[in-house]
Amino acid sequence: QVDLVESGGGLVQAGGSLTLSCAANTRTFVTYNMGWFRQAPGKEREFVAAISRTGGGTNYANSVKGRFTISRDNAKSTVYLQMNSLKPEDTAIYYCAADPFLMSQAMGDYWGQGTQVTVSS
């Protein structure tokens, strides 16, 4: 069992920045690839970014490349998502995910409750 708790969501203006955090309550954090997904109302879950166990590899959705940065601090069992140049279409509930093998849209062994990000024009 891996408990994931997201935080840092909120309301920002277009062009602004926001950093999300996901704290993982597990003693084996380094055994998991970590990822971020988002879901807007009425739409399916969308892969945003993922990072490998040691942080040496990352994957990003084309829609966020150059704007979002995923990182992790294994000493704190926490993964982050720094979001810059935010657009209204980034508005969604953002979820943290953990998976011992995958780091793509197919991730999904463990999920957090989500945190709302709203970008206004």
Short mmCIF file of C-alpha atoms in Angstrom, two decimals:
data_model
loop_
_atom_site.label_atom_id
_atom_site.label_comp_id
_atom_site.label_asym_id
_atom_site.label_seq_id
_atom_site.Cartn_x
_atom_site.Cartn_y
_atom_site.Cartn_z
CA GLN A 1 0.00 0.00 0.00
CA VAL A 2 1.21 3.47 -0.98
CA ASP A 3 -0.65 6.53 0.27
CA LEU A 4 -0.23 9.60 -1.92
CA VAL A 5 -1.28 13.09 -0.87
CA GLU A 6 -1.21 15.98 -3.34
CA SER A 7 -1.05 19.63 -2.38
CA GLY A 8 -0.34 23.01 -3.92
CA GLY A 9 -3.31 23.42 -6.23
CA GLY A 10 -5.15 26.69 -6.54
CA LEU A 11 -6.36 29.49 -8.77
CA VAL A 12 -3.84 31.32 -10.93
CA GLN A 13 -3.98 33.68 -13.88
CA ALA A 14 -2.89 32.63 -17.34
CA GLY A 15 0.86 32.95 -17.67
CA GLY A 16 1.39 32.35 -13.99
CA SER A 17 3.16 29.55 -12.17
CA LEU A 18 2.25 26.94 -9.62
CA THR A 19 4.11 24.07 -7.99
CA LEU A 20 2.37 20.88 -6.93
CA SER A 21 3.69 18.45 -4.35
CA CYS A 22 2.89 14.81 -3.73
CA ALA A 23 3.96 13.21 -0.49
CA ALA A 24 4.24 9.43 -0.54
CA ASN A 25 3.70 7.63 2.74
CA THR A 26 5.83 4.58 2.09
CA ARG A 27 9.18 3.29 3.28
CA THR A 28 10.05 2.13 -0.24
CA PHE A 29 9.60 5.35 -2.21
CA VAL A 30 12.72 4.73 -4.30
CA THR A 31 11.20 1.55 -5.75
CA TYR A 32 8.48 3.51 -7.55
CA ASN A 33 8.39 5.53 -10.70
CA MET A 34 6.25 8.60 -10.05
CA GLY A 35 3.92 10.46 -12.32
CA TRP A 36 1.39 13.24 -12.68
CA PHE A 37 -1.93 13.00 -14.47
CA ARG A 38 -4.80 15.41 -14.87
CA GLN A 39 -8.48 15.17 -15.61
CA ALA A 40 -10.84 17.92 -16.66
CA PRO A 41 -14.61 17.62 -16.12
CA GLY A 42 -16.18 15.22 -18.61
CA LYS A 43 -12.83 14.16 -20.04
CA GLU A 44 -10.64 11.13 -19.57
CA ARG A 45 -7.45 11.08 -17.57
CA GLU A 46 -4.47 12.64 -19.34
CA PHE A 47 -0.83 11.78 -18.77
CA VAL A 48 1.25 14.81 -17.85
CA ALA A 49 4.70 13.72 -16.72
CA ALA A 50 6.65 10.91 -15.10
CA ILE A 51 10.02 10.48 -13.45
CA SER A 52 12.10 7.37 -12.87
CA ARG A 53 13.07 5.97 -9.48
CA THR A 54 16.34 7.85 -9.18
CA GLY A 55 15.20 10.88 -11.12
CA GLY A 56 17.50 10.18 -14.06
CA GLY A 57 14.74 9.85 -16.61
CA THR A 58 11.63 11.88 -17.32
CA ASN A 59 8.71 11.77 -19.72
CA TYR A 60 6.40 14.64 -20.61
CA ALA A 61 3.23 15.04 -22.55
CA ASN A 62 3.73 17.18 -25.64
CA SER A 63 1.22 19.69 -24.33
CA VAL A 64 3.40 20.55 -21.32
CA LYS A 65 6.94 20.17 -22.66
CA GLY A 66 8.98 23.26 -21.97
CA ARG A 67 6.47 24.53 -19.43
CA PHE A 68 6.25 21.84 -16.74
CA THR A 69 9.08 20.19 -14.83
CA ILE A 70 8.76 17.04 -12.75
CA SER A 71 11.27 16.32 -10.01
CA ARG A 72 11.58 14.17 -6.91
CA ASP A 73 13.31 14.22 -3.56
CA ASN A 74 13.76 10.66 -2.39
CA ALA A 75 14.95 11.77 1.04
CA LYS A 76 11.55 13.43 1.52
CA SER A 77 9.54 10.81 -0.40
CA THR A 78 8.05 13.63 -2.41
CA VAL A 79 7.51 14.31 -6.10
CA TYR A 80 6.92 17.80 -7.50
CA LEU A 81 5.43 19.33 -10.59
CA GLN A 82 6.54 22.86 -11.38
CA MET A 83 4.11 24.47 -13.80
CA ASN A 84 5.04 27.64 -15.65
CA SER A 85 3.32 29.66 -18.36
CA LEU A 86 0.00 28.20 -17.34
CA LYS A 87 -2.87 28.23 -19.81
CA PRO A 88 -6.62 27.95 -19.24
CA GLU A 89 -6.54 24.52 -20.86
CA ASP A 90 -4.30 23.34 -18.01
CA THR A 91 -7.31 23.59 -15.72
CA ALA A 92 -7.98 20.15 -14.24
CA ILE A 93 -7.69 18.01 -11.18
CA TYR A 94 -4.10 16.86 -10.94
CA TYR A 95 -3.35 13.40 -9.60
CA CYS A 96 -0.14 11.85 -8.38
CA ALA A 97 0.60 8.24 -9.34
CA ALA A 98 3.10 5.58 -8.31
CA ASP A 99 4.07 2.47 -10.24
CA PRO A 100 6.91 0.01 -9.66
CA PHE A 101 7.41 -0.62 -13.39
CA LEU A 102 5.72 1.88 -15.68
CA MET A 103 6.17 5.60 -16.28
CA SER A 104 3.67 6.35 -19.00
CA GLN A 105 -0.05 6.83 -19.47
CA ALA A 106 -0.48 3.21 -18.36
CA MET A 107 0.66 3.96 -14.81
CA GLY A 108 -1.91 3.41 -12.14
CA ASP A 109 -1.06 1.06 -9.29
CA TYR A 110 -1.55 3.84 -6.75
CA TRP A 111 -3.30 7.20 -6.93
CA GLY A 112 -3.72 10.23 -4.74
CA GLN A 113 -6.97 12.10 -4.14
CA GLY A 114 -6.04 14.94 -6.47
CA THR A 115 -5.63 18.69 -6.21
CA GLN A 116 -7.53 21.26 -8.25
CA VAL A 117 -5.68 23.62 -10.56
CA THR A 118 -7.69 26.42 -12.14
CA VAL A 119 -6.17 28.84 -14.64
CA SER A 120 -8.16 31.95 -15.45
CA SER A 121 -7.85 34.20 -18.49
#
